[in-house]
Coordinates of C-alpha atoms in Angstrom, one line a residue:
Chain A
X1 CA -37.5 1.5 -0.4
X2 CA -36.4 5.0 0.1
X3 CA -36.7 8.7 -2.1
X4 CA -35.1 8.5 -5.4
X5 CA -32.2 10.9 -5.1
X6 CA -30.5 10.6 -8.1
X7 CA -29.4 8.6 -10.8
X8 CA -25.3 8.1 -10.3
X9 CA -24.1 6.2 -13.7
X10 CA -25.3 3.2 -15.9
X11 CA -23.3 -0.1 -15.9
X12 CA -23.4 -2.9 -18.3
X13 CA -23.1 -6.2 -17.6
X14 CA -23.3 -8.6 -20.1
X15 CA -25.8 -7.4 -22.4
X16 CA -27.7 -6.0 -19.9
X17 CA -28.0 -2.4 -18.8
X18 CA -28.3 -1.5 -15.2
X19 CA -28.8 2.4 -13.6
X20 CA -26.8 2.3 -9.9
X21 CA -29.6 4.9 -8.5
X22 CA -28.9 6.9 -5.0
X23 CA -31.9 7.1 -2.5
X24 CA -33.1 7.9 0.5
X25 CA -32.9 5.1 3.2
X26 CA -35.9 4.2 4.9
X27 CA -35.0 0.6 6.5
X28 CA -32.0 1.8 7.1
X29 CA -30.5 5.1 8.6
X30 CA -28.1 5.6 6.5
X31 CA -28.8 6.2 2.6
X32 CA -29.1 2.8 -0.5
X33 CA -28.0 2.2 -3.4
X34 CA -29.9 0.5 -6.0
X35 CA -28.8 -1.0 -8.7
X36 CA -31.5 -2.3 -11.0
X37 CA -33.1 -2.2 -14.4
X38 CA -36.8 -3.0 -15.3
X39 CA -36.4 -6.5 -14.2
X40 CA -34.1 -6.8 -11.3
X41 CA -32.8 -4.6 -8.3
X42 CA -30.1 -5.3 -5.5
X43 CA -30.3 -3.1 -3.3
X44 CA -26.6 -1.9 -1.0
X45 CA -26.7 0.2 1.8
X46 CA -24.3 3.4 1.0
X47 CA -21.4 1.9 3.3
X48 CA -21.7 -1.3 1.6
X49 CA -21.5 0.1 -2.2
X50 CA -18.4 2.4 -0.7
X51 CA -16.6 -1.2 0.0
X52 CA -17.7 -3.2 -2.8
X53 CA -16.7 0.0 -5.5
X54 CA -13.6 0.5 -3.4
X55 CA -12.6 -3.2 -4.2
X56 CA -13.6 -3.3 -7.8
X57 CA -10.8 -0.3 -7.7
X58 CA -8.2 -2.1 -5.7
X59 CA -9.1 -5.1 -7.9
X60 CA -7.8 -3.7 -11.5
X61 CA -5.1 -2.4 -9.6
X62 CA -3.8 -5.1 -8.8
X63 CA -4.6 -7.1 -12.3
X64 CA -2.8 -4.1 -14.1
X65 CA 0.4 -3.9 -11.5
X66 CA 0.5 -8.4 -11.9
X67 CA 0.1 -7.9 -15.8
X68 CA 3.3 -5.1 -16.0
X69 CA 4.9 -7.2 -13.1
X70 CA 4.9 -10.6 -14.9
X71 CA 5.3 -9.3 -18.3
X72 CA 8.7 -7.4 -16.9
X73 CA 10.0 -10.6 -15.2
X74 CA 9.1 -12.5 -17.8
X75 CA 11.3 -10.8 -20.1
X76 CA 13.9 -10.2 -17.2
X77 CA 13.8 -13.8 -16.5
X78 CA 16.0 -16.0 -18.6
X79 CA 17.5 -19.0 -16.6
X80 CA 20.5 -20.5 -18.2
X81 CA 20.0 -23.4 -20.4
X82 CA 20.6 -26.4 -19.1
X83 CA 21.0 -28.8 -21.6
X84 CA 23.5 -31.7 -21.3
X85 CA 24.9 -33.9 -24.0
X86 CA 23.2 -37.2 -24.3
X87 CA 25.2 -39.0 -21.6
X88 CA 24.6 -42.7 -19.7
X89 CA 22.0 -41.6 -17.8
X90 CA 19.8 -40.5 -20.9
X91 CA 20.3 -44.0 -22.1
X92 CA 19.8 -45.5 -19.3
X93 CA 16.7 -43.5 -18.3
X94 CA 15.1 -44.5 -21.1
X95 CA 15.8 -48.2 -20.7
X96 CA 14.5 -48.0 -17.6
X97 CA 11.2 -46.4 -18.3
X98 CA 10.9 -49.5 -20.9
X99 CA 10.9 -52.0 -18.3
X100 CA 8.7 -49.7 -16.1
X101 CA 6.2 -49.4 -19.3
X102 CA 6.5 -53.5 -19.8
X103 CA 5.8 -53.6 -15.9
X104 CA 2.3 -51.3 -16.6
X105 CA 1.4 -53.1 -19.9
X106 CA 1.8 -56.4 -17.8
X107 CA -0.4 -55.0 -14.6
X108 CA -3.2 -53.7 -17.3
X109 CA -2.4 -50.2 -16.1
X110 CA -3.1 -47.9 -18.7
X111 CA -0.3 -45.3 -19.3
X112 CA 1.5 -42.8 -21.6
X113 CA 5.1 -42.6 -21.3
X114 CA 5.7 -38.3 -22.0
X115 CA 9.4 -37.9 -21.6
X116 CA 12.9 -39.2 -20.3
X117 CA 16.2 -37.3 -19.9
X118 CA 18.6 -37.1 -17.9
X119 CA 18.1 -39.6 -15.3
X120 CA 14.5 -39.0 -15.0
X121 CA 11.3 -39.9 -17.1
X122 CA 7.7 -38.8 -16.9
X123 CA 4.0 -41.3 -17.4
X124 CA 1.0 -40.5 -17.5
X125 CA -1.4 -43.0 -15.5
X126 CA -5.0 -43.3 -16.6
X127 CA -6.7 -42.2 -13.0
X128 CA -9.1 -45.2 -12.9
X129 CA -6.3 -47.2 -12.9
X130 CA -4.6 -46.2 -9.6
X131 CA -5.4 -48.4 -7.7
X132 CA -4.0 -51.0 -10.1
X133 CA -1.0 -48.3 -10.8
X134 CA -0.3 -48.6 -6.7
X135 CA -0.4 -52.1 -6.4
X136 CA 2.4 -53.0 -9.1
X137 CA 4.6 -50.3 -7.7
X138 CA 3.6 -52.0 -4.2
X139 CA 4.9 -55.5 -5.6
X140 CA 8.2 -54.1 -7.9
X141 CA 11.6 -54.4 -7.0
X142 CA 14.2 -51.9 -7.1
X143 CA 11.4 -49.3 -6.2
X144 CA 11.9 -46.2 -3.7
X145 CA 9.1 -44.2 -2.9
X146 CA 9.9 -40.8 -3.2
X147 CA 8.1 -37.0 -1.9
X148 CA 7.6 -35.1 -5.4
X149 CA 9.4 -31.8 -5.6
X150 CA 6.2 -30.3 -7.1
X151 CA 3.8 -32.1 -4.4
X152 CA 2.1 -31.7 -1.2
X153 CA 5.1 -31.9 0.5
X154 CA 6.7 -29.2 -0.4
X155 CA 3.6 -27.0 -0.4
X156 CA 1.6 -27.2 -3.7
X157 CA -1.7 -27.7 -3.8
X158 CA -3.9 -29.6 -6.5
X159 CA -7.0 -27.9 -7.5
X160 CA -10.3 -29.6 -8.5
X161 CA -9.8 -33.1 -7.3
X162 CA -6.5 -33.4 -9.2
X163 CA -4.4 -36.5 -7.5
X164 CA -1.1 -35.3 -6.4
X165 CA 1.5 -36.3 -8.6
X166 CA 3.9 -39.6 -7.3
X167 CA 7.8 -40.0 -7.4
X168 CA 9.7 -43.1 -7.4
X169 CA 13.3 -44.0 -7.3
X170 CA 13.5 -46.9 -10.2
X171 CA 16.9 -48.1 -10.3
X172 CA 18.7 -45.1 -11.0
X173 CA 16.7 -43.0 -12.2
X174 CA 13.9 -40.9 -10.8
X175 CA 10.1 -41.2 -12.5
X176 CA 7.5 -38.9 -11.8
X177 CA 3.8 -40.1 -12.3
X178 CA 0.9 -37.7 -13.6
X179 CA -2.1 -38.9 -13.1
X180 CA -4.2 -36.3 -15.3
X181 CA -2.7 -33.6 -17.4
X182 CA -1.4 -31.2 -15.3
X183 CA -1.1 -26.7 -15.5
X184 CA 0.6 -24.7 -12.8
X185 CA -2.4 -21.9 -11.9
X186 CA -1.5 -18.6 -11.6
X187 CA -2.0 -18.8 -8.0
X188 CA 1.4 -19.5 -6.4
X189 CA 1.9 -23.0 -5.9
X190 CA -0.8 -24.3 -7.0
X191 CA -2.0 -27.0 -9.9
X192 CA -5.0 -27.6 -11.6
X193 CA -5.6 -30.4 -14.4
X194 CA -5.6 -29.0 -18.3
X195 CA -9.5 -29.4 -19.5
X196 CA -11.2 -32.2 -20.0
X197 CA -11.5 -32.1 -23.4
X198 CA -7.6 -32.6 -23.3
X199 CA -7.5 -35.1 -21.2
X200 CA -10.5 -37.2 -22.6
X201 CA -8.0 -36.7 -26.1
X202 CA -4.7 -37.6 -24.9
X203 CA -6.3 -41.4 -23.7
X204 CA -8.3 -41.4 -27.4
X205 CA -4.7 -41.9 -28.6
X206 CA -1.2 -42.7 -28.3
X207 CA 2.3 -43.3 -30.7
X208 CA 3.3 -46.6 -30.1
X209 CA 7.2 -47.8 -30.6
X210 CA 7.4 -51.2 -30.1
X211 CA 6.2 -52.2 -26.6
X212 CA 5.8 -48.4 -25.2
X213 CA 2.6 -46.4 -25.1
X214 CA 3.9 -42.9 -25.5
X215 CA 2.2 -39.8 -25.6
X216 CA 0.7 -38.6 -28.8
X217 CA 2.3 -34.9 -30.3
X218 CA -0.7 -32.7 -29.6
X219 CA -1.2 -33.4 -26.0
X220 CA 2.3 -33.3 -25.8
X221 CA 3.0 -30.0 -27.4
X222 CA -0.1 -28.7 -25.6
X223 CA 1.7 -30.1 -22.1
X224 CA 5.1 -28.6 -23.1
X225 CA 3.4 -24.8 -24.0
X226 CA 1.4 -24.8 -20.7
X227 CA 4.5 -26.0 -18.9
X228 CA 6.6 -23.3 -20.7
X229 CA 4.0 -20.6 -20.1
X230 CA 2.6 -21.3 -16.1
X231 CA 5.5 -23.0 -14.8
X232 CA 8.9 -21.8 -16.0
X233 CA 7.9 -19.0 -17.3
X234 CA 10.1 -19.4 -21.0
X235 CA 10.6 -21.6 -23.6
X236 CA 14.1 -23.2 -22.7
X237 CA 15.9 -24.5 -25.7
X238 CA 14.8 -27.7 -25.3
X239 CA 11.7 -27.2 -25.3
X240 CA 11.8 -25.3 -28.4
X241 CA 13.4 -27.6 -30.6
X242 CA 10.8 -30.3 -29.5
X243 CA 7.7 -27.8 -30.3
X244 CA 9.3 -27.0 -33.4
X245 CA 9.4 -30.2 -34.7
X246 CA 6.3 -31.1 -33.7
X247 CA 4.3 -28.6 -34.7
X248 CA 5.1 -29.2 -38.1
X249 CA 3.1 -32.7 -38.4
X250 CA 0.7 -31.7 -36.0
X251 CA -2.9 -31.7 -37.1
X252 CA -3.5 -27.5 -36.8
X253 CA -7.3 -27.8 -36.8
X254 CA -7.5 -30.2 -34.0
X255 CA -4.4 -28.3 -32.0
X256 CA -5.6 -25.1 -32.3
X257 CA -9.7 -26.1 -31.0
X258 CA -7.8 -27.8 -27.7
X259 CA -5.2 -25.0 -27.2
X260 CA -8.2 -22.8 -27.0
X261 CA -9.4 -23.9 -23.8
X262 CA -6.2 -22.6 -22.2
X263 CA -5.6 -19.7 -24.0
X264 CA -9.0 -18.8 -25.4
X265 CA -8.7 -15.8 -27.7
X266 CA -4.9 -15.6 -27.0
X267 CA -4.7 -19.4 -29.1
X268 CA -4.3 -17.6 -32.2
X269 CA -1.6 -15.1 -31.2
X270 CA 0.3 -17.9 -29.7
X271 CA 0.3 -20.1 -32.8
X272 CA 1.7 -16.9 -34.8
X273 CA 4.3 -16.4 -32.8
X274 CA 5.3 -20.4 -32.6
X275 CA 5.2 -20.6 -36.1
X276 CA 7.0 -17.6 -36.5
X277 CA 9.4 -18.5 -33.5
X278 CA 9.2 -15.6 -31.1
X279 CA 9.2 -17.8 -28.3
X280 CA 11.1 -15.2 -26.4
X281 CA 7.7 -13.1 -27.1
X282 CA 5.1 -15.3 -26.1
X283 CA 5.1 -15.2 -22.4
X284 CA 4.9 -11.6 -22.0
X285 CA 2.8 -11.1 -24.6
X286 CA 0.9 -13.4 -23.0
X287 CA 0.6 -11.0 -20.0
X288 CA -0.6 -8.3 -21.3
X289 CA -3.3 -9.8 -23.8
X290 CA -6.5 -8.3 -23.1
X291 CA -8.5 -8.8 -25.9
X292 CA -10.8 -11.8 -24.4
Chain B
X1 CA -10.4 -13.3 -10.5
X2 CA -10.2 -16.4 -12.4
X3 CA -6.9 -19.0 -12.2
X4 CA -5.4 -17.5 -15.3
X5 CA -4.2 -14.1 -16.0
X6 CA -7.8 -12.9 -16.3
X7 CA -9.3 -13.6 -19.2
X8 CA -12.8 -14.3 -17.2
X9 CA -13.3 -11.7 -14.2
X10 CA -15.6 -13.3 -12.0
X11 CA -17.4 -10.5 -8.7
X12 CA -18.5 -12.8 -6.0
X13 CA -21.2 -10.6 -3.8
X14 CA -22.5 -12.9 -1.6
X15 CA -24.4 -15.7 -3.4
X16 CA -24.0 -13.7 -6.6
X17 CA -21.6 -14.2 -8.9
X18 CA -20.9 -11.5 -12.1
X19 CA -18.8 -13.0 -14.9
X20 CA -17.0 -10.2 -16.8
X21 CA -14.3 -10.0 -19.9
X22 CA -11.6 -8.2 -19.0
X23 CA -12.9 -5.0 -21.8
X24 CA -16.0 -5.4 -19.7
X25 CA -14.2 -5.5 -16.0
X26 CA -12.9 -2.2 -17.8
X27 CA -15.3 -0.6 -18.4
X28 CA -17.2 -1.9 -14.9
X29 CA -14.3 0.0 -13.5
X30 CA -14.6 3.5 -14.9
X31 CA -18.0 3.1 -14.8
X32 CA -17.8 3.0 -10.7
X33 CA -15.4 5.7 -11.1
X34 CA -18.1 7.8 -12.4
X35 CA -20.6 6.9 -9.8
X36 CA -18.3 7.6 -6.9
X37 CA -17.5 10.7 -9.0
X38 CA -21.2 11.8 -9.0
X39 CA -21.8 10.5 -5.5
X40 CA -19.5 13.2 -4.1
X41 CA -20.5 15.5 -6.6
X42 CA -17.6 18.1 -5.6
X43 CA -16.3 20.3 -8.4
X44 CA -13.0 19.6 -9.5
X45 CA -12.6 16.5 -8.0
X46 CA -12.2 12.7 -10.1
X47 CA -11.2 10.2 -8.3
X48 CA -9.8 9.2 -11.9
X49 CA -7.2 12.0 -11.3
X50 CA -5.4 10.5 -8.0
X51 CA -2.7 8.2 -7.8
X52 CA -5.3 4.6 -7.0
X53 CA -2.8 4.1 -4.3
X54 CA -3.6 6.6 -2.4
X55 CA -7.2 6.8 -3.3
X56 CA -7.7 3.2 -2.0
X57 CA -5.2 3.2 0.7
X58 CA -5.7 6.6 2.3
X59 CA -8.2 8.8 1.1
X60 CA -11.2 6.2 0.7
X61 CA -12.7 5.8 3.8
X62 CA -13.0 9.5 4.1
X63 CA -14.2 10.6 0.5
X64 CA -17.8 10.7 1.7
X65 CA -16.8 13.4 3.9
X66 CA -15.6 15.4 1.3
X67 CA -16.9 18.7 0.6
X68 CA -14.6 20.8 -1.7
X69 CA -11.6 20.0 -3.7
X70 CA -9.7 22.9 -5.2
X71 CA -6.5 23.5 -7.1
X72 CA -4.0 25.7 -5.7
X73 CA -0.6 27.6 -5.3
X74 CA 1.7 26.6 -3.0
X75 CA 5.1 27.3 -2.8
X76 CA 7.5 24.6 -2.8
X77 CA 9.9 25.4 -0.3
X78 CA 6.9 26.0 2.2
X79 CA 5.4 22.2 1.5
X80 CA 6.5 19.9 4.5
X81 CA 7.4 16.4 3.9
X82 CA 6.2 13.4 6.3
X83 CA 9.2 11.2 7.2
X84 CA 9.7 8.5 9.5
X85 CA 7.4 9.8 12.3
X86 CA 8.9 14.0 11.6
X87 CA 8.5 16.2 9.3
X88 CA 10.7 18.3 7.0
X89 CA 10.7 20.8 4.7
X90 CA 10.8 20.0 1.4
X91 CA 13.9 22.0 0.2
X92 CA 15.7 19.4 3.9
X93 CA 13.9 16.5 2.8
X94 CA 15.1 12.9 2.0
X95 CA 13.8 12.8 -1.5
X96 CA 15.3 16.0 -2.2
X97 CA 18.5 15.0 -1.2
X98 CA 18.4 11.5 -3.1
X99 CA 18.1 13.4 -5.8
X100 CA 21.0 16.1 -5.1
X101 CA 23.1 13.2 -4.9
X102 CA 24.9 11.2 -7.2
X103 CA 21.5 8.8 -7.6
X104 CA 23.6 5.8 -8.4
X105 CA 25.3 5.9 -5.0
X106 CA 22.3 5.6 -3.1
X107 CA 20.8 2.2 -1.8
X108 CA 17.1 3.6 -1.0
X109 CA 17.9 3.4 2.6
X110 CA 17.6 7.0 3.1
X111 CA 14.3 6.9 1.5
X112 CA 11.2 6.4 2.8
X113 CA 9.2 3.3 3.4
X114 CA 11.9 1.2 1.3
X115 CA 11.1 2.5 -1.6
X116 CA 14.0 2.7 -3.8
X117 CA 15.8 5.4 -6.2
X118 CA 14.4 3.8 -9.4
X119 CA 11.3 5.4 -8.2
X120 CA 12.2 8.6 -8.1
X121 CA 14.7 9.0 -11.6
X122 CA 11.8 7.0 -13.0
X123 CA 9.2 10.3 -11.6
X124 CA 12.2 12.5 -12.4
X125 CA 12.0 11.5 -16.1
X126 CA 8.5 11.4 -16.3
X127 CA 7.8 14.7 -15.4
X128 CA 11.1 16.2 -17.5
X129 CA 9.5 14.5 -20.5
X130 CA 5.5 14.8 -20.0
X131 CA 5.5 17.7 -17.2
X132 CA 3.4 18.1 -14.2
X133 CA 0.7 17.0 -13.2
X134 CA 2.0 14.2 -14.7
X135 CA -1.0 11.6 -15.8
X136 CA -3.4 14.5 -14.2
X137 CA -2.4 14.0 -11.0
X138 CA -1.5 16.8 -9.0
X139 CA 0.2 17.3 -5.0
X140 CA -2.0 16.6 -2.3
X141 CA -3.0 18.3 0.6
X142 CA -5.3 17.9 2.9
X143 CA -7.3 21.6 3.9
X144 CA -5.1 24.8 3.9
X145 CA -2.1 22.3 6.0
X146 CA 0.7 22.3 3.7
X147 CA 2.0 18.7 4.8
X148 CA 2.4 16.7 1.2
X149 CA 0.1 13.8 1.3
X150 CA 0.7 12.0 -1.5
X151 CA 3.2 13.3 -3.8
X152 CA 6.2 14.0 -2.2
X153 CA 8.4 12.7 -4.7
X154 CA 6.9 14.5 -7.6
X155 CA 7.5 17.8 -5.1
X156 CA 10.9 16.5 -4.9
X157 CA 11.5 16.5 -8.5
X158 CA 9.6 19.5 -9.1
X159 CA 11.9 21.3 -6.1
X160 CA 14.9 19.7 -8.8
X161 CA 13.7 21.1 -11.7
X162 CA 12.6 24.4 -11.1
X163 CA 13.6 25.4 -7.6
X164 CA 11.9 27.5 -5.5
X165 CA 8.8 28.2 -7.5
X166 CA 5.3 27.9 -6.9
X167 CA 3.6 24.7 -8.3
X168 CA -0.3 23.9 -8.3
X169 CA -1.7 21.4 -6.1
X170 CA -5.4 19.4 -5.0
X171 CA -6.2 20.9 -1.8
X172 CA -9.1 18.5 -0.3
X173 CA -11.5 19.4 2.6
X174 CA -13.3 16.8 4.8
X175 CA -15.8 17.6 7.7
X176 CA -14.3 15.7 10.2
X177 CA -10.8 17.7 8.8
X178 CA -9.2 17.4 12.6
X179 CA -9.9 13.5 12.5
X180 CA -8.1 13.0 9.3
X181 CA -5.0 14.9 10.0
X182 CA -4.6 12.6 13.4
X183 CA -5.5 9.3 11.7
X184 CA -2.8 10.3 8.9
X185 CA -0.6 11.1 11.1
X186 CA -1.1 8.5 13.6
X187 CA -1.1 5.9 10.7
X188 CA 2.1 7.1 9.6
X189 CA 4.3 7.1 12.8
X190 CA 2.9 3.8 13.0
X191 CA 4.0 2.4 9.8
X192 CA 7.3 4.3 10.6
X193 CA 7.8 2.7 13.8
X194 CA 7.4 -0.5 12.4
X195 CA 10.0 0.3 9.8
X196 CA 12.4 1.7 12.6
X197 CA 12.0 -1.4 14.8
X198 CA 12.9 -3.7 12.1
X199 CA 16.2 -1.9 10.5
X200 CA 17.7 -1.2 13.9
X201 CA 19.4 -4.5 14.4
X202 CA 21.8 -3.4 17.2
X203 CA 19.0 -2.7 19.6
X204 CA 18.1 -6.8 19.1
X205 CA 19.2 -8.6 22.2
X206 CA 21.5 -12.0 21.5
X207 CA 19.0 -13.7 24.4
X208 CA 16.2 -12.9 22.0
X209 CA 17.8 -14.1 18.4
X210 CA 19.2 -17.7 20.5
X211 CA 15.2 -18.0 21.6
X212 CA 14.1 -17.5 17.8
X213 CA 15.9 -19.2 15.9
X214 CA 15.3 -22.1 18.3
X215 CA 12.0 -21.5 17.7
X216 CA 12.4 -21.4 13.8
X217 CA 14.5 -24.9 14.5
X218 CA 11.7 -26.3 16.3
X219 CA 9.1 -25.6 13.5
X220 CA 11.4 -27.0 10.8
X221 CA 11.8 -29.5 12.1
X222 CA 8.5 -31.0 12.3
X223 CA 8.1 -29.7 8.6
X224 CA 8.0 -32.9 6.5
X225 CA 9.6 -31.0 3.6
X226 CA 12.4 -30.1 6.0
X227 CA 12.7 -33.4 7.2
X228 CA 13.1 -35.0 3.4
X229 CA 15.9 -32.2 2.2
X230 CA 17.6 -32.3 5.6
X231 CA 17.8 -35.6 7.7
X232 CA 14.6 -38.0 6.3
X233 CA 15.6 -41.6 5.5
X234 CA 15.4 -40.8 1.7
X235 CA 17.2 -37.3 1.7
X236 CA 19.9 -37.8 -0.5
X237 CA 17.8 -39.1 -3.0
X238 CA 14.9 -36.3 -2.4
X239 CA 17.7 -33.6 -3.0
X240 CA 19.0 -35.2 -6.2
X241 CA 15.2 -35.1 -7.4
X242 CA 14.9 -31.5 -6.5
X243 CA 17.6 -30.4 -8.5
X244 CA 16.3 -32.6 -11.3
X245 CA 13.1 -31.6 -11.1
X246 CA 13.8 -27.8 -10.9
X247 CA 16.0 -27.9 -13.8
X248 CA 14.3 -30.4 -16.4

C-alpha cells in the first residue's frame, strides 16, 4: 500500500500479536496506518487511527472516572431503612397473593410466587404462559390494571426481548408480575433478563407450601444480590437477614456456578464477603474489581 | 463497553468487533499511548504525562502538529489566567483568591466553569503532600504565550505555597501556532458565554419564562407518565405503587 515508515508499537489482542506500522499513503494523500501480523492487516488512514486511538483514550477515562464515581456513591449512599413491623397489610398481602396463586394454579399458568410485604407481592410468570397469564387477569374480579413504576411508562427500557414487567391492583394490595428474571443494566434505566442458565433453573424447581408455588432459595438469593448490587445499590437490612439465612442451606456448588454468570470472577469475592458479612463492602468493591 | 461494569470491553470498528478483559483494555490503552508517543516522536513529550482531560478535550486534534515540547521557567506572577472570556494574572486570579479565602466560605461560584472548591483543597493537598508536577504533569503553555492552558489551579496552589517563585512548565509548539491560540480562545469565550447566559437570571424576561413553562406544561402533559402521577384515571393508586415500589 504505501512505504514502510516505521514500526510505532506492538499490541496484543487476545493471544495474538499485532505491529501498528506507519507508512506512506499511496491511495490515499494523507499517510496509513497498518495494523497487522503475518496473517491479517487492517489498514486506517492516519486521521482515522488519530480518532479511533483518541477514543480508546476517552474510553478508560471514562470507565476509571464511572468505577471511582460508583464506588464513592456507593459508599456515600446509604438510604434509611425502611422496615416496618409486620402490620395488616403484611398479612393481608400475603393472603391475597394465595388466592391470586390458586387463581394461576386454576388457569394452568405456571408461576413462582418471590415475595410479599407490605401491601405488595411479587410472581414470576413462566413467559410461554402469557397469554394464558393475560386472560385470567382479563376474567378476575377485583383487578386494576396498573403502569409499573419500573416500566415503559416511566422510561425503562427492557433489553433483549425481555417483556416489560405488569402491575395490578388486587384488592388492596399491589402485585407486580416478572415475566423472566429480571437485572437492572448498568445503563441508566434500563433491564435486561439474568442468564438463561438462571432462568432455565429457577422453572426446574420450586418450594411448595401447601397450595403456593414459591420461588426456590438460590434463584431467590441470586435475584435479591443482583437487585441489591444493580438496582439499589446496598444491601438494605432486609435483604440481609433474608440472604443470610438463606445462604446457609443453600447448595454452594450449584450457587456459586449460576452467580458466576453475573459476576464472573468477581463470584468468589462476593461469596467471601456474604459469608463473612461485609455487605456494606460488596458494592464498591464491586466497582473497582478488575481482575476479570 | 459491555452492560456491566466492564468486565468484557468490547471495540466495535465498523463490522469488527474486539473483545478485551479489562487487564487487556489496559494494556490496549498504554499500548496506543505509546504509538501516538512514537507517532509524534517529539522529545520530551508523553502524552502519558498530561492531564487526559485536556489531552482528549483540547490538545488532540492538534497533536499532529506538534513539533517541540520543552520544559521551562516561568515565573508565576507573569502566567495569565483565562477566565470567563478575560484574562488575569495569576497573583488577581479567581483560583488564587478562592484559595486566600476562608475556602469553607466559598460556594464555587467565583470559580470557573462550576467547578467547585473541593477541587482545588483537594490539588492543594496533593501537591503539599506529593509536590509538583504532581502525577508528572506539569503547567501548560502553548509556544512562548504565557496564558495557563491547563493547569491553572495547580499555578494557583503553587502561587499559595511558595509565592512569587519561578516553577517549571511544558511549553508546546504547533505549526499552525496562530490557529490554536484563536480556536482556544474562541472555544473558551464560548463556553464562557454560555456559562454567563445561564447564571444571569435577571436579564430573563417574565414574557419569556410564562412562554416556557407553558411549553414545559404542554409536553407534560401529553407524557403518559405525567398523566398517571398527576390526573390519569388510576393516579392515586399509581402514586401509592411508586412509593411502594421505590421503597421495597
Amino acid at each position: 500500500m504505501g512505504e514502510k515508515i516505521k514500526n510505532l508499537h506492538s499490541i496484543k489482542i487476545g493471544s495474538s500479536e499485532l505491529m501498528i506500522e506507519l507508512n506512506e499513503g499511496s491511495l490515499y494523500d494523507e499517510r496509513v496506518i497498518h495494523v497487522q501480523n503475518d496473517k491479517f492487516r487492517y489498514v486506517f488512514k492516519e486521521s482515522d487511527f488519530w480518532d479511533i486511538a483518541g477514543h480508546v483514550l476517552r474510553a478508560k477515562l471514562r470507565l476509571d472516572s464511572i468505577r471511582e464515581k460508583r464506588a464513592v456513591t456507593c459508599k456515600q449512599q446509604k438510604k434509611k431503612d425502611f422496615t416496618l413491623p409486620l402490620s395488616e397489610g403484611f398479612t393481608k398481602s400475603k393472603e391475597h397473593a394465595h388466592e391470586l396463586s390458586i387463581l394461576f394454579e386454576s388457569n394452568d399458568v405456571d408461576y413462582r410466587l418471590i415475595e410479599t410485604g407490605e401491601k405488595y407481592a411479587s410472581f414470576i410468570i413462566f413467559n410461554e404462559d402469557y397469554s394464558k397469564f393475560k386472560k385470567t387477569i382479563c376474567k378476575g374480579s377485583n383487578l386494576v390494571t396498573l403502569e409499573h413504576p419500573f416500566g415503559n411508562t416511566f422510561g425503562y427500557k427492557f433489553l433483549y426481548k425481555m417483556r416489560p414487567f405488569e402491575l395490578i391492583k388486587y384488592k388492596d394490595t399491589y402485585v407486580e408480575f416478572f415475566f423472566q428474571l429480571p437485572c437492572m443494566s448498568l445503563t441508566p434505566k434500563t433491564w435486561m433478563p439474568l442468564d438463561r442458565k438462571i432462568q432455565h433453573y429457577l422453572w426446574s424447581c420450586n418450594k411448595t407450601d401447601g397450595d403456593v408455588k414459591y420461588l426456590d432459595d438460590i434463584p431467590l438469593l441470586i435475584f435479591k444480590i443482583c437487585w441489591a448490587v444493580f438496582k439499589d445499590g446496598y444491601f438494605t437490612e432486609k435483604n440481609i437477614h433474608l440472604i443470610n439465612r438463606l445462604i446457609r442451606e443453600a447448595d454452594r456448588t450449584t450457587l456459586n456456578s449460576l452467580l458466576k454468570d453475573v459476576f464472573f470472577r468477581f463470584t468468589d469475592h462476593l461469596t467471601e464477603l456474604i459469608l463473612h458479612r461485609q455487605y456494606d463492602e460488596i458494592v464498591p468493591q464491586y466497582f473497582v474489581f478488575r481482575d476479570y | 463497553m459491555d452492560d456491566n461494569i466492564g468486565e468484557s470491553i468490547h471495540i466495535h470498528i465498523e463490522d469488527i468487533r474486539i473483545d478485551l478483559t479489562n487487564s487487556e483494555f489496559d494494556r490496549l490503552f498504554s499500548d496506543i499511548c505509546s504509538a501516538v508517543n512514537e507517532m509524534i516522536d517529539i522529545k520530551g513529550f508523553d502524552c502519558r504525562k498530561i492531564n487526559p482531560s485536556f489531552l482528549l478535550d483540547e490538545l488532540w486534534d492538534n497533536l499532529r502538529y506538534l513539533r517541540a515540547a520543552k520544559i521551562d521557567n516561568a515565573l508565576l506572577r507573569e502566567m495569565i489566567c483565562p477566565f470567563n472570556g478575560t484574562y488575569q494574572k495569576l497573583p488577581n486570579s479567581n483560583a488564587v483568591q478562592a484559595l486566600k479565602d476562608n475556602c469553607d466560605n466559598h460556594d464555587g461560584s467565583i470559580l470557573n466553569r462550576g467547578d467547585d472548591q473541593n477541587q482545588l483543597n483537594s490539588m492543594l493537598q496533593n501537591i503539599k503532600s506529593s509536590g509538583y508536577p504532581f502525577n508528572d504533569q506539569y503547567i501548560i503553555m502553548f509556544g512562548d504565550d504565557n496564558t495557563i492552558r491547563d493547569g491553572t489551579y495547580c499555578a494557583a496552589c503553587l502561587w499559595h505555597i511558595l509565592g512569587d517563585v519561578s516553577v517549571p512548565v511544558m511549553r508546546l509548539y504547533f505549526d499552525n501556532q496562530a490557529n490554536i491560540n484563536r480556536k482556544a480562545e474562541s472555544g473558551h469565550s464560548k463556553l464562557c458565554h454560555k456559562i454567563r447566559k445561564r447564571t444571569d437570571k435577571l436579564t430573563v424576561s417574565r414574557r419569556f419564562l410564562q412562554r416556557t413553562s407553558y411549553k414545559i406544561k404542554k409536553a407534560l402533559y401529553k407524557s403518559k407518565a405525567y398523566r398517571c402521577y398527576y390526573t390519569g384515571k388510576h393516579k392515586t393508586e399509581n402514586n401509592e405503587a411508586q412509593e411502594i415500589f421505590n421503597n421495597k
